[in-house]
Coordinates of C-alpha atoms in Angstrom, one line a residue:
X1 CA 99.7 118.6 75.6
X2 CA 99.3 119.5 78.7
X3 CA 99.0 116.7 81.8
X4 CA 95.7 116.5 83.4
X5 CA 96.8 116.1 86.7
X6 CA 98.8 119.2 86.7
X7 CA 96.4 121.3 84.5
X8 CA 93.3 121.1 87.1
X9 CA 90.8 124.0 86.3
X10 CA 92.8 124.9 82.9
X11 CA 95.2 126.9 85.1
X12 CA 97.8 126.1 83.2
X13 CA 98.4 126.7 79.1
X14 CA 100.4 125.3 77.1
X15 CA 103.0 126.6 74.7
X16 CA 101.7 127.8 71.1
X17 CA 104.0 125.5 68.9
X18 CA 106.2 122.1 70.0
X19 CA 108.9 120.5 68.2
X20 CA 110.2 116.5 68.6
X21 CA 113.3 117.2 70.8
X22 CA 115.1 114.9 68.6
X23 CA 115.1 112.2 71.9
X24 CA 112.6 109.3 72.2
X25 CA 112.4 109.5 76.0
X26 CA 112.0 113.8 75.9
X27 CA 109.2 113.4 72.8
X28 CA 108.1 117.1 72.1
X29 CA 109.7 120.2 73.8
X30 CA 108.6 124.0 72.8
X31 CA 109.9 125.5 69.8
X32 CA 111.7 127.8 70.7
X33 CA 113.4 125.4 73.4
X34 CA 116.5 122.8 72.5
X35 CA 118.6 120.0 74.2
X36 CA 122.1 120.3 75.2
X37 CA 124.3 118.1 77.0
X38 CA 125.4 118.8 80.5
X39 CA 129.1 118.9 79.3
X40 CA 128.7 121.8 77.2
X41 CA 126.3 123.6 80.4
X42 CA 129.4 123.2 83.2
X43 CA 132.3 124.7 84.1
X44 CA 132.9 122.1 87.0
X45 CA 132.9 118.4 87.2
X46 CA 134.6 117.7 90.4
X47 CA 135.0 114.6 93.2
X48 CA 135.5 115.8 96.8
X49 CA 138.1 115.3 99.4
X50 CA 138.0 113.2 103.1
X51 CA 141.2 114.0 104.2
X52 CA 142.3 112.7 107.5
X53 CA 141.2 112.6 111.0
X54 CA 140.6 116.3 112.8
X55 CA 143.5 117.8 115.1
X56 CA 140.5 120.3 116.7
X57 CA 142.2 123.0 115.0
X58 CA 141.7 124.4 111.5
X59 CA 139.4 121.7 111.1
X60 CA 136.8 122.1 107.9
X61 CA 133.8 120.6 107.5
X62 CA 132.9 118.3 104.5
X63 CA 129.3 117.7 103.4
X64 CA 128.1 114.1 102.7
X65 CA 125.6 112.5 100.8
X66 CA 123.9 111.9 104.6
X67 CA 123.6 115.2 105.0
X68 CA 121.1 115.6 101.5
X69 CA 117.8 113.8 101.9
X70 CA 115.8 111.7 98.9
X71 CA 114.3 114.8 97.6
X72 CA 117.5 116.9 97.4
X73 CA 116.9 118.9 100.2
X74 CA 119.9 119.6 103.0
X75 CA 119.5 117.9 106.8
X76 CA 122.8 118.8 108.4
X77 CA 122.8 117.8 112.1
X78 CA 126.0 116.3 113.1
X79 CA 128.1 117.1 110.0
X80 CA 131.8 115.6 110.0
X81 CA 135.0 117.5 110.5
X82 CA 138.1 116.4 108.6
X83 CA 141.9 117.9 109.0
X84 CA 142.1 118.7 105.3
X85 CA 145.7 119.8 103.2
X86 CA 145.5 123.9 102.1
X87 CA 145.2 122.0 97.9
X88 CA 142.7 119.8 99.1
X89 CA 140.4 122.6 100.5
X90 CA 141.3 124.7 97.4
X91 CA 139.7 121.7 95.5
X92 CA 136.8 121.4 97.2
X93 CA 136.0 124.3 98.7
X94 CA 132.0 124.9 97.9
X95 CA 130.6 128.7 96.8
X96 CA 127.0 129.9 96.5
X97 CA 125.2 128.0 93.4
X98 CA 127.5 125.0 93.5
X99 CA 125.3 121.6 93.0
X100 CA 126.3 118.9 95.1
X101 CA 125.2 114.9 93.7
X102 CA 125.9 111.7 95.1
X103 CA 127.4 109.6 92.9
X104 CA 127.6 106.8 95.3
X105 CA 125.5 105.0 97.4
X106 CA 124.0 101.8 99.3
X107 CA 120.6 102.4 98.4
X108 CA 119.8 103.1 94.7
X109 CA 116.8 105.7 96.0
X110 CA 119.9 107.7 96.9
X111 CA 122.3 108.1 93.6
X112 CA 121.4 110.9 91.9
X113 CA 119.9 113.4 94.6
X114 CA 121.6 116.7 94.5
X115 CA 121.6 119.6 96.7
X116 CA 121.8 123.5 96.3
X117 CA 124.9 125.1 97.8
X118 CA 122.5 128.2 99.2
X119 CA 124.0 131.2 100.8
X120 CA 123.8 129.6 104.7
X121 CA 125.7 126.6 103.3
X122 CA 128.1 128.8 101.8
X123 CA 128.8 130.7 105.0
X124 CA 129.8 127.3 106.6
X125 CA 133.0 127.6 104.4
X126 CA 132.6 123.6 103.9
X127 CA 134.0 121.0 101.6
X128 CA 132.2 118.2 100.4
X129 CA 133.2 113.9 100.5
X130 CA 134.7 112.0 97.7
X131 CA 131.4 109.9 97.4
X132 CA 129.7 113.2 95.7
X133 CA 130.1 115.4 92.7
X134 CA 130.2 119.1 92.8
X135 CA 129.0 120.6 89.5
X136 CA 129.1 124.6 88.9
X137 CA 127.0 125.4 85.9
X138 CA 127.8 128.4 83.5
X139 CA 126.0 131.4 82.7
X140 CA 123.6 129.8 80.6
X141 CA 121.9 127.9 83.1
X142 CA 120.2 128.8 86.0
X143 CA 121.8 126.8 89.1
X144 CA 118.0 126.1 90.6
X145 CA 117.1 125.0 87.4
X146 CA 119.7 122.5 87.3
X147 CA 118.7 121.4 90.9
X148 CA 114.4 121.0 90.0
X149 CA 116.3 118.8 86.4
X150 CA 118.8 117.0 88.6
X151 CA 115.9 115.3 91.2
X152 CA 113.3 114.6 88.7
X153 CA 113.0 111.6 87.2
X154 CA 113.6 113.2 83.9
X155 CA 117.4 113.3 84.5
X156 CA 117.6 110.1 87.6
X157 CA 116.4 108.0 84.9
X158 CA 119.1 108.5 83.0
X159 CA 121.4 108.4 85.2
X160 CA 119.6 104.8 86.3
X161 CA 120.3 103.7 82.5
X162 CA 123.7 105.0 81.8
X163 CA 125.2 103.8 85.2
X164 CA 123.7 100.7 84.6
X165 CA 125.1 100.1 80.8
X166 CA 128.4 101.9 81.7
X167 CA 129.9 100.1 84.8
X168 CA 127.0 97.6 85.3
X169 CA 127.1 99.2 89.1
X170 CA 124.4 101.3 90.5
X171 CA 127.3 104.4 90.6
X172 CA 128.1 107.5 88.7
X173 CA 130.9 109.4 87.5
X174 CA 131.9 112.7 85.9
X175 CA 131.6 111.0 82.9
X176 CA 128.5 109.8 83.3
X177 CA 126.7 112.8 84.5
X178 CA 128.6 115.0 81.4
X179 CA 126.7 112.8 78.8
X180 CA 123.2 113.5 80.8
X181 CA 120.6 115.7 77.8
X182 CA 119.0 118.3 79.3
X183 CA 116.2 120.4 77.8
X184 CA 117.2 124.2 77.7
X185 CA 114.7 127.4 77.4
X186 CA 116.4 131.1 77.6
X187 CA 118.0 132.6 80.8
X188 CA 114.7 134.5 81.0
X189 CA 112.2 131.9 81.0
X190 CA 114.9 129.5 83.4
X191 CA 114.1 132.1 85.8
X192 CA 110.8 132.8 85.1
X193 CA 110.1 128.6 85.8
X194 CA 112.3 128.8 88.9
X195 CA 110.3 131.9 90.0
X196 CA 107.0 129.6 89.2
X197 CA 108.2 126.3 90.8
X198 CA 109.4 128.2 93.8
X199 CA 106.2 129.1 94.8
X200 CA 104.0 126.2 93.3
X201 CA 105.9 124.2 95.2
X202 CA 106.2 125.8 98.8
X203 CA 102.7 125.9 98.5
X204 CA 102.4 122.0 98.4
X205 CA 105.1 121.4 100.8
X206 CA 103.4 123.4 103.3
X207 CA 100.3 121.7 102.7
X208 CA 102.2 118.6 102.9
X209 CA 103.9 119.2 105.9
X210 CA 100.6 120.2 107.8
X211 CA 99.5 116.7 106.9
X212 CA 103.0 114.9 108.3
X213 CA 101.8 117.2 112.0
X214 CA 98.6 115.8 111.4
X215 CA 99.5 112.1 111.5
X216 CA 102.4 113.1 114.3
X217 CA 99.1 114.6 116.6
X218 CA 97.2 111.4 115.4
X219 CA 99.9 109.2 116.3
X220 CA 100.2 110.7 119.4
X221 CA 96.8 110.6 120.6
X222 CA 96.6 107.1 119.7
X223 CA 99.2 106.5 122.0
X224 CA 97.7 108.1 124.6
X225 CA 94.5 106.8 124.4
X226 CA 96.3 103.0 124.7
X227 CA 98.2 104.2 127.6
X228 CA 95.6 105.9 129.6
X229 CA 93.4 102.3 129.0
X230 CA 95.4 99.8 130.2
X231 CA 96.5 102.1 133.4
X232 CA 93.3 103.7 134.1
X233 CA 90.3 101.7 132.7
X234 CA 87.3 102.6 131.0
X235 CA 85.5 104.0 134.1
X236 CA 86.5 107.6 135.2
X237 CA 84.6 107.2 138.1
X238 CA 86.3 104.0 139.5
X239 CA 88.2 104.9 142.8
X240 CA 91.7 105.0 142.7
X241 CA 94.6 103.6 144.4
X242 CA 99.0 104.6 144.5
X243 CA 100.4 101.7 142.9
X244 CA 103.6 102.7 144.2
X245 CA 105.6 102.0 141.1
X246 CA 106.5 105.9 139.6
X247 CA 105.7 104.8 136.0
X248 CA 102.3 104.1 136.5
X249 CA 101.0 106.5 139.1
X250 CA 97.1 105.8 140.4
X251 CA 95.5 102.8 139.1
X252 CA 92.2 101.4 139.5
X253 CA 91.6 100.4 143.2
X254 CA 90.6 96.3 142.1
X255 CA 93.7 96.3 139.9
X256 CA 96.9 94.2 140.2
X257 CA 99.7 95.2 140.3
X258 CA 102.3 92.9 139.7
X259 CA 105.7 92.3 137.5
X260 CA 104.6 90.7 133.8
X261 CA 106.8 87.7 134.8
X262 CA 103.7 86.8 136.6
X263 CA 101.3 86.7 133.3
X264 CA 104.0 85.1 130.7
X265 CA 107.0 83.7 130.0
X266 CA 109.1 84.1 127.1
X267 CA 111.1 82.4 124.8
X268 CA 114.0 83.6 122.8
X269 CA 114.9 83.1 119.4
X270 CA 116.7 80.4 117.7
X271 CA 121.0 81.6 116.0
X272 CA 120.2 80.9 112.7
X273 CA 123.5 80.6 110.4
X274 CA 123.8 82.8 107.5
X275 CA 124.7 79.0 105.4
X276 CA 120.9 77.8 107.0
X277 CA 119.6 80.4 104.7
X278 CA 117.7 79.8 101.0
X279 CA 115.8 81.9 98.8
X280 CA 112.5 80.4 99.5
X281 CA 111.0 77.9 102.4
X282 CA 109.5 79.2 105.5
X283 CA 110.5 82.8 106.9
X284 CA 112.4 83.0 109.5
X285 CA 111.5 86.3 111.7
X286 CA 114.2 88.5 112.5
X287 CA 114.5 92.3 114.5
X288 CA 114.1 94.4 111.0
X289 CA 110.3 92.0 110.8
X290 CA 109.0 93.0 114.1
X291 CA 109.3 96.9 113.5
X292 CA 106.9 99.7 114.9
X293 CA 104.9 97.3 116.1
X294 CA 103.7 95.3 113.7
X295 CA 105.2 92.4 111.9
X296 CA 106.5 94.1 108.6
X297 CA 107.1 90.8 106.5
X298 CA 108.5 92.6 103.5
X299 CA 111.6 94.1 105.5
X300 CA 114.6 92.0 104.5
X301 CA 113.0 88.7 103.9
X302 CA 114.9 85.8 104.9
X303 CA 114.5 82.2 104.6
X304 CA 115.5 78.6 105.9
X305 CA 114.3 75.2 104.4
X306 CA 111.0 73.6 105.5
X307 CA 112.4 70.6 107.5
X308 CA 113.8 73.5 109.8
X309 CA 109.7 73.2 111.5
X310 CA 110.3 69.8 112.3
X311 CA 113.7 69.7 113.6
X312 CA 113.2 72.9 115.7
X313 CA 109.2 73.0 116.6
X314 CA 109.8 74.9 120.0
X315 CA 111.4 78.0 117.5
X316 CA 107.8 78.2 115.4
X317 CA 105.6 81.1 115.2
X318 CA 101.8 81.1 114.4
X319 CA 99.0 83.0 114.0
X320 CA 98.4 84.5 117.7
X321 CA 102.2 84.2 119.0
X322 CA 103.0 87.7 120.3
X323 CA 106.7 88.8 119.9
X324 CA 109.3 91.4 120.9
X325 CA 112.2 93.1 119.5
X326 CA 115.3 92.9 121.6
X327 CA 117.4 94.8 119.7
X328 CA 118.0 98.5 118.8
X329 CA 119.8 101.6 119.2
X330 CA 119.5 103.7 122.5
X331 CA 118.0 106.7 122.1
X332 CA 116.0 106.0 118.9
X333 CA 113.5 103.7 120.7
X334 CA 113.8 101.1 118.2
X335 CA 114.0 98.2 120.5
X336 CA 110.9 96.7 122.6
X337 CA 108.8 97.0 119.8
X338 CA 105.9 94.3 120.4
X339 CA 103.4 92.6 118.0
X340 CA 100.6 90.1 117.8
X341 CA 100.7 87.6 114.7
X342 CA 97.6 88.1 113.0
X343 CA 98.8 86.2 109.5
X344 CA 98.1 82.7 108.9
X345 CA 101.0 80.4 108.1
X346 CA 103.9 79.2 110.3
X347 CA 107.3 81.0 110.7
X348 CA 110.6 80.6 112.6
X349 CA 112.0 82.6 115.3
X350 CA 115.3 84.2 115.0
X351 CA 117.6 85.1 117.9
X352 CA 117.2 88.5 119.6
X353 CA 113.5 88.4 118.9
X354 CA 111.2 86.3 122.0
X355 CA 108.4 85.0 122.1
X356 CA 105.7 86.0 124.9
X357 CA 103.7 82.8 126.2
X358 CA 100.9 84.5 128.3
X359 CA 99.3 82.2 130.9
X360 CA 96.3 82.3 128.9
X361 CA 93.7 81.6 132.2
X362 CA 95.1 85.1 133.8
X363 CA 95.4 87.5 131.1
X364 CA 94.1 88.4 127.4
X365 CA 96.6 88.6 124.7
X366 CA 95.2 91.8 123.0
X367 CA 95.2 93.3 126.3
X368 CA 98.5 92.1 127.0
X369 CA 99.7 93.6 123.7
X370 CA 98.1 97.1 124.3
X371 CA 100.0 97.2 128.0
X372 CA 103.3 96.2 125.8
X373 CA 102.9 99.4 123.6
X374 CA 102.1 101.5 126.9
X375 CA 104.2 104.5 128.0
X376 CA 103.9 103.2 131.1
X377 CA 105.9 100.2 129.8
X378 CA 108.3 101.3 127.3
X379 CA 109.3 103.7 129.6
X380 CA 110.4 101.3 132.4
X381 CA 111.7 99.9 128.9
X382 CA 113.7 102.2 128.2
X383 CA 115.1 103.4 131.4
X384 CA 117.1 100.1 131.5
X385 CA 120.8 100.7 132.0
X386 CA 123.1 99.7 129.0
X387 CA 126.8 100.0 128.9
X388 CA 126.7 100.1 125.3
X389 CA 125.3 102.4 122.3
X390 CA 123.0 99.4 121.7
X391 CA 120.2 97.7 123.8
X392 CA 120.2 94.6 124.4
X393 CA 117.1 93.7 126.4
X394 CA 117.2 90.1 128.5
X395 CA 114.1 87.9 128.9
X396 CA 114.3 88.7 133.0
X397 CA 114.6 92.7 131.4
X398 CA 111.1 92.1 129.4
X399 CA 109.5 90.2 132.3
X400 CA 110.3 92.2 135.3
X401 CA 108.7 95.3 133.9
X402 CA 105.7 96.5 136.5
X403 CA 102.2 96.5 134.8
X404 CA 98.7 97.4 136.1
X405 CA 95.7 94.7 135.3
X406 CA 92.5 94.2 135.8
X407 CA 91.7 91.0 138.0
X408 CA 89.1 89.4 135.4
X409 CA 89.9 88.6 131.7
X410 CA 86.1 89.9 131.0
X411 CA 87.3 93.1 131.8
X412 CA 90.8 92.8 130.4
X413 CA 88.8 92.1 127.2
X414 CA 86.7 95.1 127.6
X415 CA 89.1 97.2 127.6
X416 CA 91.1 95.4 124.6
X417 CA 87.8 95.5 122.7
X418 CA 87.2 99.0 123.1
X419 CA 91.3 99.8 122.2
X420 CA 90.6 98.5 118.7
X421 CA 87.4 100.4 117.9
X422 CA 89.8 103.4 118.7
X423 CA 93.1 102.5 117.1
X424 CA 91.1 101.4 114.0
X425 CA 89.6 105.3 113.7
X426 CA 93.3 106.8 114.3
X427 CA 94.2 104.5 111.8
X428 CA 91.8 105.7 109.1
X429 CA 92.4 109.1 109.9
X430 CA 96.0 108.1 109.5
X431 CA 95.6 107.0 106.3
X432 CA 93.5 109.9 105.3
X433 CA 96.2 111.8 105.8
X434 CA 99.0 109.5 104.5
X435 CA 96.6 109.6 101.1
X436 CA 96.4 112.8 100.5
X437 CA 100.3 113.4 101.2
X438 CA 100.6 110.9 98.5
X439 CA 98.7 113.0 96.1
X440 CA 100.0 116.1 96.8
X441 CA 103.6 114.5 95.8
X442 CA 102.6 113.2 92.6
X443 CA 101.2 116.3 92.0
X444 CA 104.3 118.3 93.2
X445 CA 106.1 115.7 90.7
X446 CA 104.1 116.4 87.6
X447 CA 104.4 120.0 88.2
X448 CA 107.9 120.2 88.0
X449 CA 108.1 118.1 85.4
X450 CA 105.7 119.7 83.4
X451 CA 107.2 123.3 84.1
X452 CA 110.9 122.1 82.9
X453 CA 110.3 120.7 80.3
X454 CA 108.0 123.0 78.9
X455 CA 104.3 121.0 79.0
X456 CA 103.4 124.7 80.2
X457 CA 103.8 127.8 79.7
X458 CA 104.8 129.5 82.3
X459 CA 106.1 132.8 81.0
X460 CA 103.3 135.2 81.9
X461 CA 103.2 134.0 85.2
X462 CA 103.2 136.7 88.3
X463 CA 103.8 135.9 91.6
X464 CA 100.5 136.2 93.4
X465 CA 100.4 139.4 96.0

């Protein structure tokens, strides 16, 4: 009865006697546990407000669904202020307990995740948007309860199904999440698996989040270690010279310094019209492709027919091409991003992605590559003016950039050799860590599904001193 992944050690018992729930998908629940639906559980099943733009006075805040992450938790950074009518803050005015759920969304991942009105939210004497729906439980349910059901896949699914068959849109409504079966245990043992889950799970998430620094440090090393290389060179004992260019600081004293327009050209990307496009044929790489430095094919594929080679053979990517992003958002850093085609197979080149052409005589691509992803670099990058909220980098932007480089390939490829016996141990390390983050969620996961729906028994638990 009870799940081997959450019952490691036989920590956990189950309960002495199960019943069938009477619901295919819920199978057996306790005996002394029933079902309910969450109409008969609620005293509120209420949309929220927008209202209209804020005056700077009297101005309320209202929540949205931006503002709750995946796994129901709140992230309020920039929340929005709205000039809302005296009834319409009446209606959606949120108290301690409430349970906010977006009902609508862009991204199915989304639909469904609901958040805990705590007492710090509370004090922010907020509303919430008309794309989410507030639900205040009665006294027979525990409100954290309710929130642990709510972002389990024991009530999403459902919602999944019955949004699905109802409207045939990915979307809720009040009526949808009234008919939602929930299992139901006493008041006494609700809080006695709130108490349980509380802790089981803080435990995990700190564990988790000690991971997530872990891969941060990792992530930072790595990038140190690339940018220390391809300024500095393998030799700590090499003199030195200024290179007079700020970014770069001391260099090797046989280095170059020069402007990259001087190692490669570049070549921009061809406008693709959204009519050129099909549903199969050769890819055609775009910004959302060339993302964190790599080439992330499964990012919004796209597709033109394969005659497009022929008629435009200057605009095709292969298997050693190295590209650039040109596009992005200033101040997130999610525009120069640079990577080598390592994949086999031919692809087109879409606009606002270029295409480095090193002189291959003068420098090595991986090298060239490693100086791309350099602080050093980026951060001549990055300190481009922009008159805009976007970036939008030039080929003369991407070429006049200062690097540092050694005068011989055969050191160029030294250094590049010895880059990727480094990365590739950060990147196992990474993944180490990206592993066991996995596990620790799926455990988290069958935890709290186990716990609330009564796979254990959790009644004469104690909260560890």
């Amino acid at each position: 009865m009870v799940d081997s992944s959450v019952n490691q050690s036989g920590r956990y018992k189950a309960y002495p006697e199960y019943k069938h729930s009477g619901v295919e998908w819920l199978g057996e629940i306790p005996s002394s546990w029933g079902v309910s639906v969450m109409k008969w559980c609620i005293l509120n099943n209420d949309g929220g407000v927008w209202g209209n733009d804020p005056t700077g006075e009297n101005d309320t805040i209202v929540l949205r669904s931006t503002e709750q992450t995946v796994d129901g938790k709140w992230k309020i950074d920039n929340p929005a202020l709205r000039k809302l009518t005296p009834k319409e803050k009446r209606s959606a005015f949120l108290k301690e307990n409430d349970l906010l759920l977006t009902k609508s969304s862009g991204s199915s991942a989304h639909i469904g995740k609901t958040t805990l009105v705590d007492k710090e939210i509370a004090e922010l004497e907020c509303c919430y948007s008309n794309f989410m729906q507030r639900l205040r439980v009665n006294n027979s349910l525990n409100p954290k309860l309710v929130w642990y059901l709510l972002n389990n896949s024991l009530i999403r699914e459902q919602f999944d199904y019955l949004s699905s068959t109802t409207t045939g849109l990915a979307n809720l409504n009040a009526s949808i999440i009234a008919e939602t079966i929930l299992p139901i245990c006493s008041r006494k043992e609700q809080n006695k698996v709130v108490d349980f889950l509380d802790y089981e799970t803080a435990k995990i998430d700190t564990l988790i989040e000690k991971q997530q620094r872990l891969i941060e440090l990792l992530t930072e090393k790595r990038q140190a270690v690339i940018s220390h290389a391809v300024t500095k060179g393998l030799n700590p004992d090499v003199p030195m010279k200024d290179s007079g260019v700020e970014w770069l600081g001391e260099v090797p004293e046989h280095w170059e310094v020069s402007k990259l327009k001087y190692y490669s050209g570049i070549q921009g990307g061809y406008a693709f019209s959204s009519q050129s496009f099909s549903e199969q044929g050769v890819p055609v790489l775009k910004i959302a492709n060339v993302y964190q430095n790599r080439l992330a094919l499964e990012r919004q594929p796209t597709y033109v027919s394969e005659k497009m080679v022929d008629l435009l053979p200057e605009f095709v990517v292969q298997s050693n091409d190295i590209l650039m992003s040109l596009t992005g958002t200033l101040g997130k850093r999610d525009y120069g991003f640079a990577v080598k085609v390592e994949s086999e197979g031919k692809y087109l080149l879409n606009q606002r992605v270029a295409k480095l052409n090193p002189i291959d005589s003068k420098v090595n691509r991986d090298f060239l590559v490693n100086t791309l992803w350099s602080e050093s670099y980026l951060n001549q990058l990055y300190s481009l003016p922009s008159g805009t909220k976007q970036a939008n980098l030039s080929n003369s932007d991407v070429l006049n950039i200062w690097i540092a480089i050694p005068p011989t390939k055969v050191e160029q490829e030294e250094i590049a050799n010895r880059l990727a016996q480094e990365k590739n141990i950060f990147d196992q390390l990474v993944l180490k860590a990206k592993q066991a983050i996995q596990l620790m969620q799926e455990r988290r996961t069958a935890l709290i599904s186990a716990a609330i729906t009564g796979k254990i028994d959790v009644r004469d638990w104690v909260k560890p001193e």
